[in-house]
Coordinates of C-alpha atoms in Angstrom, one line a residue:
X1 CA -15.1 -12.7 -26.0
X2 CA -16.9 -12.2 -28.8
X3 CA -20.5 -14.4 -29.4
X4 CA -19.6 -14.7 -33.4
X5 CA -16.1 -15.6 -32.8
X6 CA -17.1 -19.5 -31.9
X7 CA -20.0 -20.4 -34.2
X8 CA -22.1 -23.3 -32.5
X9 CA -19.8 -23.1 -29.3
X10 CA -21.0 -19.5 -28.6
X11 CA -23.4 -20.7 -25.6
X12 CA -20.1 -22.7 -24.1
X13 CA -17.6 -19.5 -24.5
X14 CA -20.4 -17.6 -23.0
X15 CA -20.9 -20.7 -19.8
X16 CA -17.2 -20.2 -19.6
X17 CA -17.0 -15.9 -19.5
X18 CA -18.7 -16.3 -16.9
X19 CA -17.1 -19.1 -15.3
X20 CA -14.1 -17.0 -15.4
X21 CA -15.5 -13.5 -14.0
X22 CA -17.4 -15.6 -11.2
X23 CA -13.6 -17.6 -10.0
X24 CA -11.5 -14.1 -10.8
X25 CA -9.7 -16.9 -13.7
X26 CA -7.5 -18.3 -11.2
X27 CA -4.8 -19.6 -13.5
X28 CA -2.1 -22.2 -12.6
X29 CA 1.2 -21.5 -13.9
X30 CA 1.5 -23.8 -16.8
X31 CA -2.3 -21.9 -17.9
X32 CA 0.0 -18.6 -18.5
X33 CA 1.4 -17.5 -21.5
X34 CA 5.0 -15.4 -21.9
X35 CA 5.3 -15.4 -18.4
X36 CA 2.3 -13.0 -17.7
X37 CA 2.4 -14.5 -14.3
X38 CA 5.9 -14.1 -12.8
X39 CA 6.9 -14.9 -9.3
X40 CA 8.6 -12.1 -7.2
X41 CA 11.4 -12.6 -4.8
X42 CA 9.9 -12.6 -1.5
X43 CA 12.2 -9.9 -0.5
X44 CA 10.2 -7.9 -2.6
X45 CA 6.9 -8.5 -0.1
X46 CA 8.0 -8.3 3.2
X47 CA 9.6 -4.9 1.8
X48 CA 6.2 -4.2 0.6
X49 CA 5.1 -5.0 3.8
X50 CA 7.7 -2.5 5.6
X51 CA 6.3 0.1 3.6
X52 CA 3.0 -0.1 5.0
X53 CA 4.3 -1.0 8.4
X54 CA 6.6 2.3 8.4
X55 CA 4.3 4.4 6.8
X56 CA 1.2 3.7 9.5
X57 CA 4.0 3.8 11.9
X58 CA 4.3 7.9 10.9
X59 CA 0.9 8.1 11.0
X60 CA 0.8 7.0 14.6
X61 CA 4.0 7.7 16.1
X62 CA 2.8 11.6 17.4
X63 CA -0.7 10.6 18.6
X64 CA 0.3 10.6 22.7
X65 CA 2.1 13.4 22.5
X66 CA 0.1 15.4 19.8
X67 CA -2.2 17.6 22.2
X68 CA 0.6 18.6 24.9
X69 CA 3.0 18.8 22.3
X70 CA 0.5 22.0 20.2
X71 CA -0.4 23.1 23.7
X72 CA 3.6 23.8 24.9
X73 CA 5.0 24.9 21.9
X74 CA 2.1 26.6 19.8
X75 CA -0.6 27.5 22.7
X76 CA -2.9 25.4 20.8
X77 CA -6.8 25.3 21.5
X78 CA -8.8 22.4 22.0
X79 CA -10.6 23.4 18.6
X80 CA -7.1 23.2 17.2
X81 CA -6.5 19.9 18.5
X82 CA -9.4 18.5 17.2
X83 CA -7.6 19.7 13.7
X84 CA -4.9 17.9 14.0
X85 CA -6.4 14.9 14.3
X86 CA -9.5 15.5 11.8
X87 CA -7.0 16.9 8.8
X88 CA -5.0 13.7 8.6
X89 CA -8.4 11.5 8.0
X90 CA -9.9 14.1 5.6
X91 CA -6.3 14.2 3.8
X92 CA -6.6 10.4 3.1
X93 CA -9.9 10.6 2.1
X94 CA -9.2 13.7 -0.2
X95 CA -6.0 12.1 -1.7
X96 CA -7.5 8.0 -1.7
X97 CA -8.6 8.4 -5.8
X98 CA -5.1 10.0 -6.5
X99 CA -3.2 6.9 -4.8
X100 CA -5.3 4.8 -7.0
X101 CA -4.3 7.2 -10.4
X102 CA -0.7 7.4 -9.6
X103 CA -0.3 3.4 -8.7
X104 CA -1.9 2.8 -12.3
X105 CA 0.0 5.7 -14.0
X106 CA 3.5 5.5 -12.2
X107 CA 4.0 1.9 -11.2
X108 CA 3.3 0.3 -7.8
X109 CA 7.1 0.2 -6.8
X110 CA 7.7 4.3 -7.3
X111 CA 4.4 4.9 -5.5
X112 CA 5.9 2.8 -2.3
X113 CA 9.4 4.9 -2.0
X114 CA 7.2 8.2 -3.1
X115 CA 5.2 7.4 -0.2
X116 CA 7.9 6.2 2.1
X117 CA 9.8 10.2 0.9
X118 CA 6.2 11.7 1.4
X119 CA 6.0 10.5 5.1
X120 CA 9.3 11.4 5.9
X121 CA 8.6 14.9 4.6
X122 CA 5.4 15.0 6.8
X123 CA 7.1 13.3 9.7
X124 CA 9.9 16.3 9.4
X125 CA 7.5 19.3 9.0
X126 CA 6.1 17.9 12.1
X127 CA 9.2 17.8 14.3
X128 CA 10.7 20.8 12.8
X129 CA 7.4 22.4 13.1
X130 CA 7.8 26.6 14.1
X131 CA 4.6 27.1 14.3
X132 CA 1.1 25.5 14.5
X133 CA 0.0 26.0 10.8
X134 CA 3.3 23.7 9.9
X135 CA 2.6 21.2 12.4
X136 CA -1.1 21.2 10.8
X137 CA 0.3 20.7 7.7
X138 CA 2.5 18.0 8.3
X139 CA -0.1 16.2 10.2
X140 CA -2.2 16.4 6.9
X141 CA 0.0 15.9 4.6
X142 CA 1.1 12.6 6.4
X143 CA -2.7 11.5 6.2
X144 CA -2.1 11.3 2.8
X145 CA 0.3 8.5 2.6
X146 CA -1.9 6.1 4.6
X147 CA -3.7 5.5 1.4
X148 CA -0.6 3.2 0.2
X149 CA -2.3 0.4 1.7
X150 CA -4.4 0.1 -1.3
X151 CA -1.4 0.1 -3.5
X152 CA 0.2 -2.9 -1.5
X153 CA -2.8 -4.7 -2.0
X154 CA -2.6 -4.5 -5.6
X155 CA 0.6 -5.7 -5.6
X156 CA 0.2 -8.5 -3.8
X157 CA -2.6 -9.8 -5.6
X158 CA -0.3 -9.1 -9.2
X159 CA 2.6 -11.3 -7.7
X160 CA 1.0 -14.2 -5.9
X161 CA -1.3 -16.9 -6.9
X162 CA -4.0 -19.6 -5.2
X163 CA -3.0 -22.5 -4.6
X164 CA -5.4 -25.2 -4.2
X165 CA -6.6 -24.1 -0.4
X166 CA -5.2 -20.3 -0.9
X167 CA -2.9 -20.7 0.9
X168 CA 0.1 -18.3 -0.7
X169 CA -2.2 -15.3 -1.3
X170 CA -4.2 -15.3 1.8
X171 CA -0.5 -15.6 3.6
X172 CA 0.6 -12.9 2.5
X173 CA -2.7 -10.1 2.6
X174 CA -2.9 -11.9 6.5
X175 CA 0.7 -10.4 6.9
X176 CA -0.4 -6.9 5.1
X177 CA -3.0 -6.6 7.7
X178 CA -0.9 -8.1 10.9
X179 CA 1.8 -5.2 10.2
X180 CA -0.4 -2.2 9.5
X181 CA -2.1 -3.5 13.0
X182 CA 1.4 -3.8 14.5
X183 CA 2.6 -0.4 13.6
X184 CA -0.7 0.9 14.8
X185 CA -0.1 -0.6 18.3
X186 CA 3.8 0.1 18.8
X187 CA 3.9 3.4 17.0
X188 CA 2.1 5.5 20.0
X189 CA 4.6 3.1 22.7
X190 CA 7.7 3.9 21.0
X191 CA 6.1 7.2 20.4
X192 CA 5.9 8.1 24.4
X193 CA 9.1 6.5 25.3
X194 CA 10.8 9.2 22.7
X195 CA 9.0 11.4 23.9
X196 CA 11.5 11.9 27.1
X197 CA 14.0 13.7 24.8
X198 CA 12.1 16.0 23.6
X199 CA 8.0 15.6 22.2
X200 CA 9.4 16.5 18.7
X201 CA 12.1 13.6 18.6
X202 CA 9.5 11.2 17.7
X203 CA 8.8 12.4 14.3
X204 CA 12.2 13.4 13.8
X205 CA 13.4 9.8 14.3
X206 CA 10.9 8.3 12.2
X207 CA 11.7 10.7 9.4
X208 CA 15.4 9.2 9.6
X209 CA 14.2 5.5 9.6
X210 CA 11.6 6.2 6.0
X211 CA 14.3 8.0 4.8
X212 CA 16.9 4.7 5.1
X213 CA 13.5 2.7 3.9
X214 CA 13.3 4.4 0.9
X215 CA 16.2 3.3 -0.7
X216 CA 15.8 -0.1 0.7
X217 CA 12.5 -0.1 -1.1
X218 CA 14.0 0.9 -4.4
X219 CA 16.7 -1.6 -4.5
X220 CA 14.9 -5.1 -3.6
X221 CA 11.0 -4.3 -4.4
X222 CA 10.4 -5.7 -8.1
X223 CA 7.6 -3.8 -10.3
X224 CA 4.8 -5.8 -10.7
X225 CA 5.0 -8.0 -13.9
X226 CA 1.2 -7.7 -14.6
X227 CA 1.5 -3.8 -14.5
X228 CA 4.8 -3.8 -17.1
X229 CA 2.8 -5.8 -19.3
X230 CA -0.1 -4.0 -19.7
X231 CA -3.4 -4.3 -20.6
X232 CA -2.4 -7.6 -22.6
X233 CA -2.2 -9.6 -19.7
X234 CA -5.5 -9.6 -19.0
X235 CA -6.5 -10.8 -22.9
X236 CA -4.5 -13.3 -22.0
X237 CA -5.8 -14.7 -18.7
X238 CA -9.1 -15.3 -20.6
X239 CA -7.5 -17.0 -23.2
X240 CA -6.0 -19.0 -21.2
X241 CA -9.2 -20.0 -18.5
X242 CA -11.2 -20.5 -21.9
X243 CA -8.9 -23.4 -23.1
X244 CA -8.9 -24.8 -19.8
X245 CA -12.6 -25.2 -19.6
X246 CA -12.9 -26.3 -23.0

């Protein structure tokens, strides 16, 4: 807001700026213009949320099996153990700024069945693996795709809104975090118990299920209405809060 724009009223516009930045301008829905906040089906979430569910499920599913599975079929090292487990972390780090570009470039529902393709892929290179430097590179390229936590975040906070005790927004992050922790604690279970058919079928079956998700994803996960409009929605937010408080 510019000072000059409100004359004498410059010190309240100011008081109110402020106001605004401080509360993050949560706006009630008759404070938005055009429609800048839409509501989403709630389809749409809890797909979001299988996203991230199957996508730390990939992550996770190899872990009891990783070590004797490089030691039988690659002769693996301990050194090259300790590789397949460090490559995955450095991956995300290495690939967290890109998530953040491609969700802001691309849109937040291509970056969820990307990522949902891109684990399968590393999922499949893992299973399929012929020798150890493929298994390594699965393993890392999978640690790349546990970055699209950050993008499910976004989402969520574009498509809901607080309520008077936060009740809708906070209900949903609380399930974004219950599902990555699920995944994280049945993914090594189911993992093992694959693991009787063969310590490659664990992958391989994972790849199968983010391949079904994929599409899933595609066909009930709306794009974010803040992200389709733009920059503009933001202008208006501010607009908005400022009448409110005047």
């Amino acid at each position: 807001l510019a000072q000059g724009s409100y004359g004498s009223n410059s010190a309240k516009s100011s008081d109110i700026q402020r106001l605004c930045a401080a509360m993050k301008a949560p706006l009630m829905e008759d404070d938005v213009e055009d429609g800048q906040r839409q509501a989403v089906p709630a389809a749409a979430l809890w797909m979001v949320l299988l996203t991230v569910f199957l996508d730390q499920f990939g992550g996770n599913v190899l872990v009891p099996m990783l070590a004797p599975y490089a030691r039988m079929d690659f002769n693996a090292s301990d050194a090259d153990i300790g590789y397949l487990f460090s490559f995955p972390c450095a991956s995300a780090f290495a690939f967290s700024y890109m998530m953040a570009s491609f969700t802001n470039s691309l849109g937040r529902k291509p970056v969820f069945v990307i990522s949902l393709l891109g684990m399968a892929l590393a999922c499949l290179c893992q299973g399929a693996a012929g020798s150890f430097g493929w298994l390594l590179l699965g393993r890392t390229f999978g640690g790349m795709w546990l970055n699209i936590l950050t993008t499910a975040k976004v989402y969520i906070n574009e498509t809901t809104d607080w309520d008077v005790t936060g009740n809708e927004r906070s209900y949903w992050f609380a399930q974004l975090s219950l599902c990555q922790n699920v995944a994280k604690l049945f993914a090594p279970a189911l993992g093992g118990a694959l693991s009787h058919y063969g310590l490659n079928v664990p992958s391989l079956a994972t790849a199968l299920v983010n391949i079904v998700g994929a599409p899933l994803v595609y066909l009930y996960v709306v794009e974010s209405p803040r992200f389709l409009q733009g920059g503009g929605a933001e202008r208006k937010a501010l607009r908005a809060c400022s009448r409110r408080h005047a």
